[in-house]
Coordinates of C-alpha atoms and ligand atoms in Angstrom, one line a residue:
M551 CA -17.7 194.6 209.2
P552 CA -19.2 194.7 205.7
L553 CA -21.9 192.2 204.8
K554 CA -21.5 190.0 201.7
P555 CA -23.1 191.4 198.6
E556 CA -26.4 189.5 198.8
H557 CA -28.0 191.8 196.3
L558 CA -26.7 189.3 193.8
L559 CA -29.1 186.7 195.0
P560 CA -31.7 185.7 192.4
D561 CA -35.2 187.2 192.7
E562 CA -36.9 184.0 193.8
T563 CA -34.5 183.4 196.6
L564 CA -34.8 186.9 197.8
L565 CA -38.6 186.8 197.6
E566 CA -38.7 183.7 199.8
L567 CA -36.7 185.5 202.4
I568 CA -38.3 188.9 202.1
I569 CA -41.9 187.9 202.7
P570 CA -41.4 186.8 206.4
F571 CA -39.0 189.7 206.9
G572 CA -41.6 192.1 205.7
K573 CA -44.2 190.6 208.0
T574 CA -41.9 191.3 211.0
F575 CA -41.5 195.0 210.3
V576 CA -44.2 196.2 208.1
H577 CA -47.4 197.4 209.9
R578 CA -49.3 198.6 206.9
Q579 CA -49.3 198.1 203.2
D580 CA -51.7 200.7 201.9
C581 CA -48.8 203.2 201.7
Y582 CA -45.1 203.3 202.4
P583 CA -42.3 205.6 203.4
R584 CA -39.5 206.0 200.9
Q585 CA -36.1 207.4 201.9
V586 CA -34.8 210.3 199.7
L587 CA -31.1 211.3 199.2
S588 CA -31.1 213.7 202.1
G589 CA -32.0 210.8 204.4
S590 CA -35.5 211.9 205.2
Y591 CA -38.7 210.2 204.0
V592 CA -41.7 210.8 201.8
C593 CA -44.9 208.9 202.1
V594 CA -45.8 207.2 198.9
K595 CA -49.6 206.7 198.8
E596 CA -49.5 203.5 196.9
P597 CA -49.7 199.9 198.1
L598 CA -46.4 198.3 199.2
T599 CA -45.6 195.2 197.3
D600 CA -43.0 192.4 197.6
T601 CA -41.2 194.0 194.6
H602 CA -40.6 197.1 196.7
L603 CA -39.1 194.9 199.5
V604 CA -36.8 193.1 197.0
A605 CA -35.6 196.4 195.7
H606 CA -35.0 197.5 199.3
V607 CA -32.6 194.6 199.9
R608 CA -31.0 195.1 196.5
G609 CA -30.3 198.6 197.4
T610 CA -32.1 200.3 194.5
L611 CA -34.8 201.7 196.8
T612 CA -34.9 202.4 200.5
L613 CA -38.0 201.9 202.6
G614 CA -39.1 202.9 206.1
A615 CA -41.4 201.0 208.3
Y616 CA -44.3 202.8 209.9
A617 CA -44.4 202.2 213.7
L618 CA -48.2 201.8 213.9
D619 CA -50.8 200.1 211.7
A620 CA -53.9 201.9 210.5
Q621 CA -55.7 200.8 213.7
S622 CA -52.9 202.2 215.8
M623 CA -51.6 198.7 216.8
A624 CA -48.0 197.7 216.8
H625 CA -46.0 194.5 217.1
W626 CA -42.6 196.0 217.7
L627 CA -41.0 198.9 219.5
C628 CA -37.7 200.5 218.6
L629 CA -35.3 202.6 220.7
D630 CA -33.3 205.0 218.6
A631 CA -29.8 205.9 219.9
D632 CA -28.6 208.9 218.0
D633 CA -25.1 209.2 219.3
E634 CA -22.4 207.1 220.9
A635 CA -23.4 207.9 224.5
Q636 CA -27.0 206.9 223.9
W637 CA -25.8 203.8 222.1
R638 CA -23.8 202.7 225.1
E639 CA -26.9 203.1 227.2
V640 CA -28.9 201.0 224.8
L641 CA -26.2 198.3 224.8
K642 CA -26.4 198.3 228.6
L643 CA -30.2 197.8 228.4
A644 CA -29.6 195.0 225.9
G645 CA -27.3 193.4 228.4
F646 CA -29.8 193.6 231.2
L647 CA -32.5 192.1 229.0
A648 CA -30.3 189.3 227.8
A649 CA -29.6 188.5 231.5
E650 CA -33.4 188.3 232.0
G651 CA -33.7 186.0 228.9
V652 CA -35.7 188.7 227.1
P653 CA -35.0 188.7 223.4
A654 CA -33.8 192.1 222.0
Y655 CA -32.3 192.8 218.6
L656 CA -29.5 195.4 218.1
E657 CA -29.1 197.1 214.7
T658 CA -26.3 199.5 214.0
S659 CA -27.0 202.8 212.3
R660 CA -25.3 205.9 210.9
R661 CA -24.5 207.5 214.3
G662 CA -25.6 205.0 216.9
G663 CA -28.0 202.2 216.6
H664 CA -31.5 200.7 217.3
L665 CA -32.8 198.3 219.8
W666 CA -35.8 196.4 218.5
L667 CA -38.2 194.4 220.7
F668 CA -40.7 192.3 218.9
T669 CA -44.0 191.8 220.8
P670 CA -47.4 190.3 220.4
P671 CA -49.8 192.9 218.8
L672 CA -50.4 195.7 221.3
K673 CA -52.2 199.0 221.3
G674 CA -49.8 201.9 220.5
S675 CA -50.5 203.4 223.9
D676 CA -49.6 200.1 225.7
I677 CA -46.4 199.4 223.7
R678 CA -45.3 203.0 224.5
R679 CA -46.1 202.6 228.2
F680 CA -44.0 199.4 228.1
G681 CA -41.1 201.2 226.4
K682 CA -41.2 204.3 228.6
Q683 CA -41.2 202.1 231.7
L684 CA -38.2 200.2 230.4
I685 CA -36.4 203.5 229.9
A686 CA -37.3 204.7 233.4
A687 CA -36.6 201.4 235.2
Y688 CA -33.1 201.2 233.8
G689 CA -32.4 204.9 234.2
L690 CA -31.8 205.4 230.4
S691 CA -31.7 208.9 229.0
P692 CA -35.1 210.4 228.5
N693 CA -33.7 211.8 225.2
L694 CA -33.8 208.3 223.7
E695 CA -36.4 208.2 221.0
L696 CA -39.1 205.6 221.4
Y697 CA -41.0 204.3 218.4
P698 CA -43.9 204.4 217.9
K699 CA -43.8 208.1 218.8
Q700 CA -47.6 208.3 219.0
D701 CA -50.1 206.5 221.2
S702 CA -52.5 206.5 218.3
L703 CA -52.8 208.0 214.8
K704 CA -54.7 211.2 214.3
T705 CA -53.8 212.3 210.8
G706 CA -51.3 210.6 208.5
P707 CA -49.4 207.4 209.1
G708 CA -47.2 208.7 212.0
S709 CA -43.7 207.9 213.0
L710 CA -41.4 205.5 211.1
V711 CA -38.0 203.8 211.4
R712 CA -35.7 202.9 208.5
L713 CA -36.6 199.4 207.3
P714 CA -33.4 197.4 208.3
L715 CA -30.9 195.9 205.9
G716 CA -31.4 198.3 203.0
V717 CA -28.9 200.9 201.9
H718 CA -29.1 204.3 203.6
R719 CA -29.6 206.8 200.9
K720 CA -27.4 209.4 202.5
S721 CA -24.4 207.3 203.7
G722 CA -24.7 204.7 201.0
K723 CA -24.1 202.0 203.6
R724 CA -26.0 199.0 205.0
Y725 CA -26.2 198.6 208.7
P726 CA -26.2 195.0 210.0
F727 CA -27.8 193.6 213.2
I728 CA -25.1 192.7 215.8
Q729 CA -24.8 190.7 218.9
L730 CA -23.9 192.2 222.3
D731 CA -20.2 191.6 221.7
G732 CA -20.4 193.6 218.4
T733 CA -20.1 190.6 216.1
P734 CA -22.8 190.4 213.3
L735 CA -26.0 188.6 214.3
A736 CA -25.3 186.4 211.3
P737 CA -22.6 186.7 208.7
T738 CA -24.7 187.4 205.6
I739 CA -27.7 189.5 204.8
R740 CA -29.4 186.3 203.7
E741 CA -29.0 184.8 207.1
Q742 CA -30.0 188.0 208.9
L743 CA -33.1 188.1 206.8
V744 CA -34.0 184.6 207.8
L745 CA -33.5 185.3 211.5
L746 CA -35.6 188.5 211.3
G747 CA -38.2 186.6 209.4
S748 CA -39.1 184.7 212.6
P749 CA -37.8 186.8 215.4
Q750 CA -38.0 185.8 219.1
R751 CA -40.8 187.9 220.7
V752 CA -41.0 189.4 224.1
S753 CA -43.3 187.3 226.2
P754 CA -46.7 188.7 227.4
D755 CA -45.7 187.8 230.9
F756 CA -42.6 190.1 230.8
I757 CA -44.6 192.9 229.3
E758 CA -47.2 192.6 232.0
Q759 CA -44.5 192.6 234.7
V760 CA -43.0 195.8 233.3
L761 CA -46.4 197.5 233.0
A762 CA -47.2 196.5 236.6
E763 CA -44.1 198.3 237.8
I764 CA -45.3 201.7 236.6
P765 CA -45.4 203.6 239.9
H766 CA -48.9 204.5 240.9
E767 CA -49.6 208.2 241.4
E768 CA -50.2 208.8 245.1
P769 CA -53.8 209.9 245.6
E770 CA -54.0 213.6 245.5
T771 CA -56.6 213.7 248.2
V772 CA -54.1 212.5 250.8
E773 CA -54.0 215.1 253.6
P774 CA -50.7 216.1 255.1
I775 CA -50.5 214.0 258.1
D776 CA -50.6 215.7 261.5
F777 CA -47.8 213.5 262.8
N778 CA -45.4 215.9 264.1
S779 CA -46.1 219.6 263.5
A780 CA -42.4 220.5 264.1
V781 CA -41.5 218.2 261.2
L782 CA -44.4 219.3 259.0
S783 CA -44.1 223.0 259.4
P784 CA -46.4 224.8 256.9
A785 CA -43.3 226.7 255.7
D786 CA -42.0 223.4 254.2
G787 CA -45.0 223.4 251.9
K788 CA -44.3 219.8 251.0
Y789 CA -46.2 216.7 251.7
L790 CA -44.5 214.3 254.1
S791 CA -44.1 211.7 251.4
E792 CA -42.0 214.0 249.4
R793 CA -39.8 214.9 252.4
L794 CA -39.3 211.2 253.1
K795 CA -38.2 210.5 249.5
A796 CA -35.8 213.4 249.7
A797 CA -34.4 212.2 253.1
I798 CA -32.6 209.2 251.8
S799 CA -31.8 207.5 248.4
V800 CA -33.6 204.3 247.5
W801 CA -30.1 202.7 247.4
D802 CA -29.2 203.7 250.9
F803 CA -32.5 202.8 252.4
V804 CA -33.0 199.5 250.6
S805 CA -29.3 198.5 251.4
R806 CA -30.4 198.4 255.1
Y807 CA -32.6 195.4 254.3
V808 CA -31.3 193.8 251.1
D809 CA -27.7 192.9 250.4
L810 CA -27.0 194.6 247.1
D811 CA -24.0 193.8 244.8
K812 CA -22.1 196.5 242.9
Q813 CA -24.7 196.4 240.1
G814 CA -27.5 197.0 242.6
R815 CA -28.8 193.4 242.4
G816 CA -29.9 191.2 245.3
F817 CA -32.3 188.6 246.4
C818 CA -35.9 189.9 246.6
P819 CA -37.2 190.2 250.2
F820 CA -40.7 189.8 249.0
H821 CA -40.6 186.4 247.3
D822 CA -38.6 183.1 247.6
D823 CA -35.9 184.3 245.3
H824 CA -33.0 182.3 244.0
H825 CA -32.0 184.4 241.0
K826 CA -31.3 187.9 242.4
S827 CA -34.5 189.2 240.8
F828 CA -34.4 192.3 242.8
G829 CA -32.5 195.5 241.8
V830 CA -32.0 199.1 242.7
N831 CA -31.3 201.7 240.0
A832 CA -29.3 204.3 241.7
T833 CA -29.5 206.8 238.8
A834 CA -33.3 206.6 238.6
N835 CA -33.6 206.2 242.4
Y836 CA -35.9 203.3 242.0
W837 CA -36.2 199.6 243.1
H838 CA -37.9 196.8 241.2
C839 CA -38.3 193.0 241.3
W840 CA -38.3 191.3 237.9
A841 CA -40.3 188.4 239.3
G842 CA -43.3 190.7 239.7
C843 CA -43.2 192.0 243.2
G844 CA -43.4 195.6 241.8
G845 CA -41.1 198.5 242.4
G846 CA -41.0 202.2 243.2
S847 CA -39.9 204.6 245.9
I848 CA -38.8 203.9 249.5
I849 CA -42.4 204.3 250.5
D850 CA -43.5 201.5 248.2
F851 CA -40.6 199.4 249.6
W852 CA -41.5 200.0 253.2
M853 CA -45.2 199.4 252.6
K854 CA -44.4 196.0 251.1
L855 CA -41.9 195.1 253.8
R856 CA -44.5 196.0 256.5
A857 CA -47.1 193.9 254.8
A858 CA -44.5 191.0 254.6
R859 CA -43.9 191.4 258.3
G860 CA -47.7 191.3 259.1
L861 CA -47.7 195.0 260.1
D862 CA -50.3 197.6 259.1
S863 CA -49.3 198.5 255.6
S864 CA -51.8 201.4 254.9
F865 CA -50.3 204.5 253.4
T866 CA -50.7 206.4 256.6
A867 CA -49.1 203.8 258.8
T868 CA -46.3 203.4 256.3
I869 CA -45.3 207.0 256.0
T870 CA -45.8 207.6 259.7
G871 CA -43.4 204.8 260.5
L872 CA -40.9 206.1 257.9
A873 CA -41.0 209.6 259.3
D874 CA -40.2 208.2 262.7
M875 CA -37.2 206.5 261.3
L876 CA -35.9 209.0 258.8
L877 CA -36.9 212.5 259.8
S878 CA -35.9 212.3 263.5
E879 CA -32.6 210.5 262.9
Ligands
ZN340 ZN1 -39.8 189.6 244.2

């Protein structure tokens, strides 16, 4: 659906809209990326001014937005879907986030689209950990590009995304923001600029919840357990924990204890849950609780369940118990 030709707005009106819009997306003003006809970008080593932003909306110049500021901080992340398959995955994620009440913004693009999450200022490394965990927790394609692409800047201004609502130099088109059902986020560029000038941000609580779900590496010093030498034959060459994870899928194991619906959602067994905060991602072979109970493999699940039942929930007791159940079945 084409947007109305807002480039006819007078300068003063555009300026009022463009300053907050610029604050939402622009991380640094000492230089700026400019799109050339091929669709790629050159870094212009001059200060970015409001005049440039007005020209961007008018379509006489097309800007990019660097994903990190000069101190390697960011206040947004962007997932870039480069084709239709990736775009469908991104839409799925947007649906999940909407169900959680987490604000995400969808922007169409030449071949797919972008999902933007606006956050409080975060270190590049933290915002990337947050983005990577979202990708993993929902089993999205690891080929999805996550911006910022760098944890921190070494040389040069780093990765960038096309600044929204301008004219793509190669296709000559503008790409609006849309809602989950595909209708425009707002009917005119002017209204989209206003909405993006004060976007809803992802709450620090949600970011912490997601970061807390990053599975901990199992300590490398754990000795193979002499639980049953027949099970743990040296020829296997695998730690018991790996064998356990291979023995049954998270979905199959967790279903024994949690009533999961078709989407893999259910009531969390670890807290007083009235919202089906618990979910299993069958593709990524992973469970998680959005209310903050954590997530991970069947070992993490069994450890928590043992703790909830007042049983010894040490790593050794947990995997010994699991081996009893799963490897001798
Ligand atoms: Zn929970």
